Each structure stands twice: as C-alpha cells, then as structure tokens.
Amino acid sequence: MEKLVITCAITGSQTTRKDTPYLPITPKEIADSAIGAYRAGASIAHIHVRGDDGVPVQEVQRFQEVAERIRAETDMIVEVSTGGHHSMPAEERICSVDIEPPPEMASFNAGSMNFGSGIFINSPEALTLFARRMHEKGVKPEFECFDCGMIENVLRLIDQGTFTPPYHFSFVLGVSGGIGASPKNLLHMVESIRPGDTWSVVGIGRHQLPLVTMAMVMEGHVRVGLEDNVFLSKGTLAKSNAELVEKVVRLANELGRPVATAREARQMLGLPGLG
Ligand code: ZN
C-alpha cells in the first residue's frame, strides 16, 4: 500500500490548558512538541501560534521562531495555519505565509460555516486573497474542507486556474457546525475529488482514531495532534503530540501502511523542498 503521510496538528487555536495541561503554547514549546512528533513518525507539522497567555495570535515573528526551531533539528514540512481566530480579518490571518523562507504548506479554509459557538468566515473574497498570497509565496495550499460544499468551492477555483497541481485536501469531520464524522460522509468526500488528488483526514475529538483507521484502509493520509483531540484513549490524556503519533504509527504497522519520511512525503505531495 502507499506510504502514509502523518500530519501532526500541534496546538491549534481552540484547545486550552484547561482541556489539557500538556498543551504547548510558547514558540519553543510548540517547536519542541513538533520535533517530538517528527521523531515519532510525523512528516508535516501543522502550526498555529499563541501569545504567552495562550490566546491564539497570528504573529509572523512567532511563526518564524517555530519554523526556525523545527528546521534546525529536522527536515519536517512546516504547514502554517491561516485560520487564526474567527474574529481576525483575512489580511491578518494570511500573514503566516510571510515567514522566511516561506512555509512549504499552509491551510486553506475552503468556506464559511458555524464553528462551535462562533462563525468562521471565509468569504469568496478571502479565498481569492488566500490563494493569491499563497501563489506569490510558492506555498502549497492544504484545502481544509469542513463540509461537502467546501470541496465544490475548491474544485471551482481549480477549474478557474487558481491553483497549481497537484492538489491536497484535508477532510475535517466532527466539528460542531461542519459535516458529521461517519464512514458514509468520509466516503462521499473522498469520492468528490479527482483521480490523482491526495487527501488526509482530520477527525475531531473521539472521532480521531476511527477516522484515522478508515483513512488508512482507504489509502488516504492522516492528521492527529492536540489541536483536534487531547485523549490518547477514553479518559486518558495524551501527554504529548508524540504519543498520539506513536499510536497511529502502531496502527499503520498493523494495517500494512508504511509511514512516509518527510522526504517521501514531499515527493508524494509534489513539494520541491527548501533546497
Ligand atoms: Zn489548525
């Protein structure tokens, strides 16, 4: 079977220290946690940053520090978030692509939705802005689709020539306000993209492990990490991102999916590398 690309979503913007005391917050903590995840088998670090008080921020300097620390120790692919926080304007959210050298990947949130108790606004205008800024910087978008209509948004932009192939999708299931986490929904999402596109699954909370397992069997790729789920098993907090990665590596071994190195992941995703 095809090698498995594991993304680790290190800290996100929603998880708090009340949810888990093991959440990394400072740039050094985030980078160290990503490096631990890399050593466990993750090839992509999905990065958000926080202020020292734990509140999500979009600050280029903080993204820069995290990326430099990760790149000093590993050849991990750095994928920055452009999600930021719901209240931030699009211009502020896209600043994470301004690190130097640019990130190899960035999240591209493919539409608007209710998100928990808030509204996550990604207007057509914002999508155009994100696409343009990523293109200018040579950043590969990770198309985060929280519902089926968002896949259509991306396919429409692809048909308009907005993006450069190959295309990589992340199907996010289980967010309150987005598509539910069921095998039927995942299958429909996978069947909505085109031959040659790659995809990864993001399962929220207790849905993480079942969806990861489905994706492995369906020859997709997976994301784990404290952004999406803080539990290693029912009632037991994961003490690190590495622990969550170790668990999916064990599962991958059982299911016959060899785990891709960062170099192999670059080949599979069509990333040129940092040179
Ligand atoms: Zn994220």
PDB file of C-alpha atoms and ligand atoms in Angstrom:
ATOM      1  CA  MET A   1       0.000   0.000   0.000  1.00  0.00           C
ATOM      2  CA  GLU A   2       1.005   3.595  -0.462  1.00  0.00           C
ATOM      3  CA  LYS A   3       3.094   5.164   2.258  1.00  0.00           C
ATOM      4  CA  LEU A   4       1.221   7.051   4.939  1.00  0.00           C
ATOM      5  CA  VAL A   5       1.810  10.765   5.450  1.00  0.00           C
ATOM      6  CA  ILE A   6       1.192  11.740   9.067  1.00  0.00           C
ATOM      7  CA  THR A   7       0.482  15.379   9.891  1.00  0.00           C
ATOM      8  CA  CYS A   8       0.630  16.482  13.495  1.00  0.00           C
ATOM      9  CA  ALA A   9      -1.517  19.473  14.491  1.00  0.00           C
ATOM     10  CA  ILE A  10       0.485  20.674  17.445  1.00  0.00           C
ATOM     11  CA  THR A  11      -1.665  23.159  19.342  1.00  0.00           C
ATOM     12  CA  GLY A  12      -4.443  24.715  17.220  1.00  0.00           C
ATOM     13  CA  SER A  13      -6.453  27.696  18.376  1.00  0.00           C
ATOM     14  CA  GLN A  14      -9.292  26.091  20.340  1.00  0.00           C
ATOM     15  CA  THR A  15      -7.634  23.713  22.801  1.00  0.00           C
ATOM     16  CA  THR A  16      -6.748  25.282  26.163  1.00  0.00           C
ATOM     17  CA  ARG A  17      -4.657  24.360  29.181  1.00  0.00           C
ATOM     18  CA  LYS A  18      -7.982  23.665  30.911  1.00  0.00           C
ATOM     19  CA  ASP A  19      -8.564  20.892  28.386  1.00  0.00           C
ATOM     20  CA  THR A  20      -5.083  19.516  28.874  1.00  0.00           C
ATOM     21  CA  PRO A  21      -2.072  20.690  30.872  1.00  0.00           C
ATOM     22  CA  TYR A  22       0.145  19.203  28.142  1.00  0.00           C
ATOM     23  CA  LEU A  23      -0.753  21.799  25.503  1.00  0.00           C
ATOM     24  CA  PRO A  24       2.317  23.557  24.050  1.00  0.00           C
ATOM     25  CA  ILE A  25       1.931  27.348  23.994  1.00  0.00           C
ATOM     26  CA  THR A  26       5.207  29.228  23.573  1.00  0.00           C
ATOM     27  CA  PRO A  27       7.103  29.029  20.263  1.00  0.00           C
ATOM     28  CA  LYS A  28       9.757  26.847  21.907  1.00  0.00           C
ATOM     29  CA  GLU A  29       7.153  24.503  23.391  1.00  0.00           C
ATOM     30  CA  ILE A  30       5.362  24.248  20.042  1.00  0.00           C
ATOM     31  CA  ALA A  31       8.603  23.562  18.162  1.00  0.00           C
ATOM     32  CA  ASP A  32       9.804  21.007  20.727  1.00  0.00           C
ATOM     33  CA  SER A  33       6.459  19.228  20.536  1.00  0.00           C
ATOM     34  CA  ALA A  34       6.640  19.176  16.719  1.00  0.00           C
ATOM     35  CA  ILE A  35      10.167  17.774  16.853  1.00  0.00           C
ATOM     36  CA  GLY A  36       8.927  15.044  19.216  1.00  0.00           C
ATOM     37  CA  ALA A  37       6.105  14.263  16.779  1.00  0.00           C
ATOM     38  CA  TYR A  38       8.620  14.095  13.904  1.00  0.00           C
ATOM     39  CA  ARG A  39      10.769  11.617  15.801  1.00  0.00           C
ATOM     40  CA  ALA A  40       7.642   9.525  16.359  1.00  0.00           C
ATOM     41  CA  GLY A  41       6.812   9.468  12.628  1.00  0.00           C
ATOM     42  CA  ALA A  42       5.040  12.683  11.624  1.00  0.00           C
ATOM     43  CA  SER A  43       6.332  14.360   8.468  1.00  0.00           C
ATOM     44  CA  ILE A  44       4.194  17.531   8.487  1.00  0.00           C
ATOM     45  CA  ALA A  45       3.812  19.971  11.399  1.00  0.00           C
ATOM     46  CA  HIS A  46       0.555  21.942  11.244  1.00  0.00           C
ATOM     47  CA  ILE A  47       1.351  25.111  13.174  1.00  0.00           C
ATOM     48  CA  HIS A  48      -0.717  27.708  14.997  1.00  0.00           C
ATOM     49  CA  VAL A  49       0.874  30.128  17.438  1.00  0.00           C
ATOM     50  CA  ARG A  50      -0.301  31.591  20.719  1.00  0.00           C
ATOM     51  CA  GLY A  51       0.501  34.611  22.801  1.00  0.00           C
ATOM     52  CA  ASP A  52       2.257  33.896  26.094  1.00  0.00           C
ATOM     53  CA  ASP A  53      -1.183  33.978  27.733  1.00  0.00           C
ATOM     54  CA  GLY A  54      -2.328  31.131  25.467  1.00  0.00           C
ATOM     55  CA  VAL A  55      -4.626  33.254  23.296  1.00  0.00           C
ATOM     56  CA  PRO A  56      -4.339  32.473  19.549  1.00  0.00           C
ATOM     57  CA  VAL A  57      -2.469  35.151  17.585  1.00  0.00           C
ATOM     58  CA  GLN A  58      -1.241  35.494  14.005  1.00  0.00           C
ATOM     59  CA  GLU A  59       2.224  36.968  14.524  1.00  0.00           C
ATOM     60  CA  VAL A  60       4.846  36.453  11.867  1.00  0.00           C
ATOM     61  CA  GLN A  61       7.689  36.547  14.400  1.00  0.00           C
ATOM     62  CA  ARG A  62       6.206  33.701  16.387  1.00  0.00           C
ATOM     63  CA  PHE A  63       5.637  31.577  13.274  1.00  0.00           C
ATOM     64  CA  GLN A  64       9.185  32.415  12.224  1.00  0.00           C
ATOM     65  CA  GLU A  65      10.643  31.256  15.550  1.00  0.00           C
ATOM     66  CA  VAL A  66       8.681  27.996  15.495  1.00  0.00           C
ATOM     67  CA  ALA A  67       9.719  27.258  11.890  1.00  0.00           C
ATOM     68  CA  GLU A  68      13.375  28.031  12.556  1.00  0.00           C
ATOM     69  CA  ARG A  69      13.475  25.805  15.604  1.00  0.00           C
ATOM     70  CA  ILE A  70      11.829  22.910  13.752  1.00  0.00           C
ATOM     71  CA  ARG A  71      14.059  23.330  10.696  1.00  0.00           C
ATOM     72  CA  ALA A  72      17.193  23.482  12.832  1.00  0.00           C
ATOM     73  CA  GLU A  73      16.540  19.965  14.146  1.00  0.00           C
ATOM     74  CA  THR A  74      14.537  18.189  11.438  1.00  0.00           C
ATOM     75  CA  ASP A  75      13.559  18.167   7.765  1.00  0.00           C
ATOM     76  CA  MET A  76       9.880  18.250   8.774  1.00  0.00           C
ATOM     77  CA  ILE A  77       7.442  20.019   6.416  1.00  0.00           C
ATOM     78  CA  VAL A  78       6.157  23.194   8.071  1.00  0.00           C
ATOM     79  CA  GLU A  79       2.496  23.903   7.323  1.00  0.00           C
ATOM     80  CA  VAL A  80       1.249  27.141   8.864  1.00  0.00           C
ATOM     81  CA  SER A  81      -2.357  27.823   9.750  1.00  0.00           C
ATOM     82  CA  THR A  82      -4.170  30.710   8.115  1.00  0.00           C
ATOM     83  CA  GLY A  83      -7.215  30.024  10.283  1.00  0.00           C
ATOM     84  CA  GLY A  84      -6.126  32.247  13.138  1.00  0.00           C
ATOM     85  CA  HIS A  85      -9.165  33.133  15.180  1.00  0.00           C
ATOM     86  CA  HIS A  86     -12.709  33.728  13.957  1.00  0.00           C
ATOM     87  CA  SER A  87     -12.599  37.415  14.829  1.00  0.00           C
ATOM     88  CA  MET A  88      -9.449  38.167  12.804  1.00  0.00           C
ATOM     89  CA  PRO A  89      -9.645  39.808   9.369  1.00  0.00           C
ATOM     90  CA  ALA A  90      -8.399  37.763   6.428  1.00  0.00           C
ATOM     91  CA  GLU A  91      -5.340  40.022   5.892  1.00  0.00           C
ATOM     92  CA  GLU A  92      -4.170  39.265   9.411  1.00  0.00           C
ATOM     93  CA  ARG A  93      -4.781  35.546   9.087  1.00  0.00           C
ATOM     94  CA  ILE A  94      -2.705  35.147   5.911  1.00  0.00           C
ATOM     95  CA  CYS A  95       0.398  36.802   7.459  1.00  0.00           C
ATOM     96  CA  SER A  96       1.709  33.373   8.488  1.00  0.00           C
ATOM     97  CA  VAL A  97       2.892  32.772   4.893  1.00  0.00           C
ATOM     98  CA  ASP A  98       5.315  35.703   5.290  1.00  0.00           C
ATOM     99  CA  ILE A  99       7.962  33.772   7.215  1.00  0.00           C
ATOM    100  CA  GLU A 100      11.340  33.341   5.508  1.00  0.00           C
ATOM    101  CA  PRO A 101      11.921  31.040   3.799  1.00  0.00           C
ATOM    102  CA  PRO A 102       8.180  30.656   3.198  1.00  0.00           C
ATOM    103  CA  PRO A 103       6.350  27.685   4.677  1.00  0.00           C
ATOM    104  CA  GLU A 104       6.068  24.757   2.287  1.00  0.00           C
ATOM    105  CA  MET A 105       2.347  24.464   3.020  1.00  0.00           C
ATOM    106  CA  ALA A 106      -0.476  26.485   4.566  1.00  0.00           C
ATOM    107  CA  SER A 107      -4.038  25.692   5.477  1.00  0.00           C
ATOM    108  CA  PHE A 108      -6.666  26.986   3.061  1.00  0.00           C
ATOM    109  CA  ASN A 109     -10.048  27.037   4.805  1.00  0.00           C
ATOM    110  CA  ALA A 110     -12.386  26.462   1.919  1.00  0.00           C
ATOM    111  CA  GLY A 111     -15.610  28.152   3.030  1.00  0.00           C
ATOM    112  CA  SER A 112     -17.681  29.744   5.781  1.00  0.00           C
ATOM    113  CA  MET A 113     -19.523  27.866   8.496  1.00  0.00           C
ATOM    114  CA  ASN A 114     -20.808  27.895  12.041  1.00  0.00           C
ATOM    115  CA  PHE A 115     -17.901  26.679  14.170  1.00  0.00           C
ATOM    116  CA  GLY A 116     -18.812  25.699  17.716  1.00  0.00           C
ATOM    117  CA  SER A 117     -20.435  28.807  19.172  1.00  0.00           C
ATOM    118  CA  GLY A 118     -18.866  31.141  16.587  1.00  0.00           C
ATOM    119  CA  ILE A 119     -18.931  31.836  12.880  1.00  0.00           C
ATOM    120  CA  PHE A 120     -15.872  31.037  10.767  1.00  0.00           C
ATOM    121  CA  ILE A 121     -15.967  33.441   7.833  1.00  0.00           C
ATOM    122  CA  ASN A 122     -14.078  32.580   4.651  1.00  0.00           C
ATOM    123  CA  SER A 123     -15.800  34.726   2.048  1.00  0.00           C
ATOM    124  CA  PRO A 124     -15.237  34.287  -1.693  1.00  0.00           C
ATOM    125  CA  GLU A 125     -13.107  37.446  -1.496  1.00  0.00           C
ATOM    126  CA  ALA A 126     -10.999  35.982   1.318  1.00  0.00           C
ATOM    127  CA  LEU A 127     -10.483  32.722  -0.589  1.00  0.00           C
ATOM    128  CA  THR A 128      -9.197  34.717  -3.550  1.00  0.00           C
ATOM    129  CA  LEU A 129      -6.853  36.661  -1.261  1.00  0.00           C
ATOM    130  CA  PHE A 130      -5.511  33.496   0.403  1.00  0.00           C
ATOM    131  CA  ALA A 131      -4.988  31.815  -2.967  1.00  0.00           C
ATOM    132  CA  ARG A 132      -3.140  34.819  -4.385  1.00  0.00           C
ATOM    133  CA  ARG A 133      -0.853  35.242  -1.385  1.00  0.00           C
ATOM    134  CA  MET A 134      -0.007  31.531  -1.281  1.00  0.00           C
ATOM    135  CA  HIS A 135       0.713  31.518  -5.003  1.00  0.00           C
ATOM    136  CA  GLU A 136       3.012  34.564  -4.683  1.00  0.00           C
ATOM    137  CA  LYS A 137       4.990  32.837  -1.941  1.00  0.00           C
ATOM    138  CA  GLY A 138       5.095  29.409  -3.622  1.00  0.00           C
ATOM    139  CA  VAL A 139       3.138  27.866  -0.739  1.00  0.00           C
ATOM    140  CA  LYS A 140       1.128  24.695  -1.357  1.00  0.00           C
ATOM    141  CA  PRO A 141      -2.414  25.026  -0.018  1.00  0.00           C
ATOM    142  CA  GLU A 142      -3.852  22.321   2.197  1.00  0.00           C
ATOM    143  CA  PHE A 143      -7.543  22.532   1.292  1.00  0.00           C
ATOM    144  CA  GLU A 144      -9.372  22.159   4.596  1.00  0.00           C
ATOM    145  CA  CYS A 145     -12.955  21.115   3.842  1.00  0.00           C
ATOM    146  CA  PHE A 146     -15.334  21.025   6.793  1.00  0.00           C
ATOM    147  CA  ASP A 147     -18.318  20.170   4.624  1.00  0.00           C
ATOM    148  CA  CYS A 148     -19.059  18.955   1.100  1.00  0.00           C
ATOM    149  CA  GLY A 149     -19.819  22.395  -0.356  1.00  0.00           C
ATOM    150  CA  MET A 150     -16.279  23.460   0.503  1.00  0.00           C
ATOM    151  CA  ILE A 151     -14.918  20.751  -1.788  1.00  0.00           C
ATOM    152  CA  GLU A 152     -17.017  22.284  -4.556  1.00  0.00           C
ATOM    153  CA  ASN A 153     -15.539  25.708  -3.747  1.00  0.00           C
ATOM    154  CA  VAL A 154     -12.029  24.315  -4.224  1.00  0.00           C
ATOM    155  CA  LEU A 155     -12.879  22.419  -7.418  1.00  0.00           C
ATOM    156  CA  ARG A 156     -14.400  25.595  -8.847  1.00  0.00           C
ATOM    157  CA  LEU A 157     -11.226  27.553  -8.092  1.00  0.00           C
ATOM    158  CA  ILE A 158      -9.115  24.762  -9.594  1.00  0.00           C
ATOM    159  CA  ASP A 159     -11.222  24.896 -12.772  1.00  0.00           C
ATOM    160  CA  GLN A 160     -10.630  28.660 -12.896  1.00  0.00           C
ATOM    161  CA  GLY A 161      -6.879  28.025 -12.875  1.00  0.00           C
ATOM    162  CA  THR A 162      -6.349  29.499  -9.411  1.00  0.00           C
ATOM    163  CA  PHE A 163      -4.040  26.761  -8.103  1.00  0.00           C
ATOM    164  CA  THR A 164      -1.088  24.771  -9.339  1.00  0.00           C
ATOM    165  CA  PRO A 165      -1.374  20.938  -9.271  1.00  0.00           C
ATOM    166  CA  PRO A 166      -1.027  18.504  -7.574  1.00  0.00           C
ATOM    167  CA  TYR A 167      -3.826  19.229  -5.086  1.00  0.00           C
ATOM    168  CA  HIS A 168      -4.060  18.107  -1.484  1.00  0.00           C
ATOM    169  CA  PHE A 169      -7.293  18.052   0.516  1.00  0.00           C
ATOM    170  CA  SER A 170      -7.962  17.655   4.231  1.00  0.00           C
ATOM    171  CA  PHE A 171     -11.423  16.410   5.129  1.00  0.00           C
ATOM    172  CA  VAL A 172     -12.334  17.670   8.584  1.00  0.00           C
ATOM    173  CA  LEU A 173     -15.169  15.707  10.181  1.00  0.00           C
ATOM    174  CA  GLY A 174     -16.791  16.152  13.558  1.00  0.00           C
ATOM    175  CA  VAL A 175     -16.572  19.931  14.074  1.00  0.00           C
ATOM    176  CA  SER A 176     -19.806  21.273  15.559  1.00  0.00           C
ATOM    177  CA  GLY A 177     -21.229  23.161  12.546  1.00  0.00           C
ATOM    178  CA  GLY A 178     -19.471  21.016   9.943  1.00  0.00           C
ATOM    179  CA  ILE A 179     -20.021  17.568   8.460  1.00  0.00           C
ATOM    180  CA  GLY A 180     -20.542  14.702  10.900  1.00  0.00           C
ATOM    181  CA  ALA A 181     -17.904  12.046  11.443  1.00  0.00           C
ATOM    182  CA  SER A 182     -19.260   8.941   9.741  1.00  0.00           C
ATOM    183  CA  PRO A 183     -17.808   6.443   7.266  1.00  0.00           C
ATOM    184  CA  LYS A 184     -20.510   7.361   4.757  1.00  0.00           C
ATOM    185  CA  ASN A 185     -19.603  11.061   4.925  1.00  0.00           C
ATOM    186  CA  LEU A 186     -15.891  10.377   4.565  1.00  0.00           C
ATOM    187  CA  LEU A 187     -16.513   8.106   1.579  1.00  0.00           C
ATOM    188  CA  HIS A 188     -18.625  10.765  -0.100  1.00  0.00           C
ATOM    189  CA  MET A 189     -15.938  13.401   0.425  1.00  0.00           C
ATOM    190  CA  VAL A 190     -13.216  11.128  -0.948  1.00  0.00           C
ATOM    191  CA  GLU A 191     -15.330  10.334  -3.988  1.00  0.00           C
ATOM    192  CA  SER A 192     -15.877  14.063  -4.617  1.00  0.00           C
ATOM    193  CA  ILE A 193     -12.251  14.785  -5.518  1.00  0.00           C
ATOM    194  CA  ARG A 194     -10.459  13.741  -8.663  1.00  0.00           C
ATOM    195  CA  PRO A 195      -8.037  10.951  -9.529  1.00  0.00           C
ATOM    196  CA  GLY A 196      -4.503  11.973  -8.628  1.00  0.00           C
ATOM    197  CA  ASP A 197      -5.543  14.354  -5.835  1.00  0.00           C
ATOM    198  CA  THR A 198      -4.233  13.402  -2.402  1.00  0.00           C
ATOM    199  CA  TRP A 199      -6.233  13.620   0.806  1.00  0.00           C
ATOM    200  CA  SER A 200      -5.901  13.394   4.528  1.00  0.00           C
ATOM    201  CA  VAL A 201      -8.497  13.022   7.249  1.00  0.00           C
ATOM    202  CA  VAL A 202      -8.932  15.181  10.339  1.00  0.00           C
ATOM    203  CA  GLY A 203     -11.227  13.676  12.981  1.00  0.00           C
ATOM    204  CA  ILE A 204     -12.212  15.820  15.924  1.00  0.00           C
ATOM    205  CA  GLY A 205     -12.209  14.511  19.491  1.00  0.00           C
ATOM    206  CA  ARG A 206     -13.285  10.911  19.905  1.00  0.00           C
ATOM    207  CA  HIS A 207     -13.651  10.620  16.134  1.00  0.00           C
ATOM    208  CA  GLN A 208      -9.907  10.975  15.556  1.00  0.00           C
ATOM    209  CA  LEU A 209      -8.893   7.341  15.846  1.00  0.00           C
ATOM    210  CA  PRO A 210     -11.845   5.751  13.980  1.00  0.00           C
ATOM    211  CA  LEU A 211     -11.429   8.181  11.066  1.00  0.00           C
ATOM    212  CA  VAL A 212      -7.671   7.720  11.002  1.00  0.00           C
ATOM    213  CA  THR A 213      -8.266   3.987  10.762  1.00  0.00           C
ATOM    214  CA  MET A 214     -10.727   4.401   7.893  1.00  0.00           C
ATOM    215  CA  ALA A 215      -8.329   6.677   6.030  1.00  0.00           C
ATOM    216  CA  MET A 216      -5.508   4.178   6.361  1.00  0.00           C
ATOM    217  CA  VAL A 217      -7.637   1.425   4.846  1.00  0.00           C
ATOM    218  CA  MET A 218      -8.827   3.773   2.069  1.00  0.00           C
ATOM    219  CA  GLU A 219      -5.238   4.742   1.183  1.00  0.00           C
ATOM    220  CA  GLY A 220      -5.643   8.295   2.400  1.00  0.00           C
ATOM    221  CA  HIS A 221      -3.389  10.134   4.822  1.00  0.00           C
ATOM    222  CA  VAL A 222      -3.992  11.217   8.393  1.00  0.00           C
ATOM    223  CA  ARG A 223      -3.700  14.039  10.885  1.00  0.00           C
ATOM    224  CA  VAL A 224      -3.514  13.680  14.641  1.00  0.00           C
ATOM    225  CA  GLY A 225      -2.491  16.052  17.407  1.00  0.00           C
ATOM    226  CA  LEU A 226      -3.685  18.070  20.365  1.00  0.00           C
ATOM    227  CA  GLU A 227      -5.379  20.630  18.115  1.00  0.00           C
ATOM    228  CA  ASP A 228      -8.009  18.029  17.259  1.00  0.00           C
ATOM    229  CA  ASN A 229      -8.032  15.618  20.191  1.00  0.00           C
ATOM    230  CA  VAL A 230      -6.407  15.625  23.630  1.00  0.00           C
ATOM    231  CA  PHE A 231      -7.090  11.998  24.590  1.00  0.00           C
ATOM    232  CA  LEU A 232      -4.828   9.036  23.984  1.00  0.00           C
ATOM    233  CA  SER A 233      -7.701   6.740  24.924  1.00  0.00           C
ATOM    234  CA  LYS A 234     -11.025   7.195  26.693  1.00  0.00           C
ATOM    235  CA  GLY A 235     -10.376   9.153  29.889  1.00  0.00           C
ATOM    236  CA  THR A 236      -6.593   9.243  29.446  1.00  0.00           C
ATOM    237  CA  LEU A 237      -4.989  12.479  28.257  1.00  0.00           C
ATOM    238  CA  ALA A 238      -2.158  12.256  25.752  1.00  0.00           C
ATOM    239  CA  LYS A 239       0.947  13.584  27.487  1.00  0.00           C
ATOM    240  CA  SER A 240       2.405  14.812  24.207  1.00  0.00           C
ATOM    241  CA  ASN A 241       1.744  15.070  20.499  1.00  0.00           C
ATOM    242  CA  ALA A 242       4.361  12.356  20.041  1.00  0.00           C
ATOM    243  CA  GLU A 243       2.192   9.910  21.983  1.00  0.00           C
ATOM    244  CA  LEU A 244      -0.680  10.455  19.541  1.00  0.00           C
ATOM    245  CA  VAL A 245       1.659   9.963  16.579  1.00  0.00           C
ATOM    246  CA  GLU A 246       3.144   6.809  18.123  1.00  0.00           C
ATOM    247  CA  LYS A 247      -0.340   5.370  18.410  1.00  0.00           C
ATOM    248  CA  VAL A 248      -1.166   5.869  14.731  1.00  0.00           C
ATOM    249  CA  VAL A 249       2.237   4.518  13.729  1.00  0.00           C
ATOM    250  CA  ARG A 250       1.433   1.319  15.649  1.00  0.00           C
ATOM    251  CA  LEU A 251      -1.913   1.150  13.886  1.00  0.00           C
ATOM    252  CA  ALA A 252      -0.312   1.796  10.488  1.00  0.00           C
ATOM    253  CA  ASN A 253       2.096  -1.049  11.084  1.00  0.00           C
ATOM    254  CA  GLU A 254      -0.798  -3.377  11.906  1.00  0.00           C
ATOM    255  CA  LEU A 255      -2.698  -2.294   8.795  1.00  0.00           C
ATOM    256  CA  GLY A 256       0.274  -2.556   6.456  1.00  0.00           C
ATOM    257  CA  ARG A 257       0.768   1.158   5.731  1.00  0.00           C
ATOM    258  CA  PRO A 258       4.463   2.018   5.881  1.00  0.00           C
ATOM    259  CA  VAL A 259       4.976   5.520   7.285  1.00  0.00           C
ATOM    260  CA  ALA A 260       6.428   8.121   4.908  1.00  0.00           C
ATOM    261  CA  THR A 261       9.526  10.075   5.834  1.00  0.00           C
ATOM    262  CA  ALA A 262       9.432  13.822   5.286  1.00  0.00           C
ATOM    263  CA  ARG A 263      11.416  13.340   2.082  1.00  0.00           C
ATOM    264  CA  GLU A 264       8.928  10.760   0.810  1.00  0.00           C
ATOM    265  CA  ALA A 265       6.010  12.972   1.829  1.00  0.00           C
ATOM    266  CA  ARG A 266       7.470  15.816  -0.288  1.00  0.00           C
ATOM    267  CA  GLN A 267       7.616  13.508  -3.302  1.00  0.00           C
ATOM    268  CA  MET A 268       4.065  12.304  -2.794  1.00  0.00           C
ATOM    269  CA  LEU A 269       2.689  15.839  -2.357  1.00  0.00           C
ATOM    270  CA  GLY A 270       4.756  17.394  -5.141  1.00  0.00           C
ATOM    271  CA  LEU A 271       6.720  19.708  -2.871  1.00  0.00           C
ATOM    272  CA  PRO A 272      10.069  20.890  -4.227  1.00  0.00           C
ATOM    273  CA  GLY A 273      11.658  21.166  -0.754  1.00  0.00           C
ATOM    274  CA  LEU A 274      13.609  24.010   0.710  1.00  0.00           C
ATOM    275  CA  GLY A 275      16.769  23.305  -1.330  1.00  0.00           C
TER     276      GLY A 275
HETATM  277 ZN    ZN B   1      -5.316  24.243  12.507  1.00  0.00          ZN
END
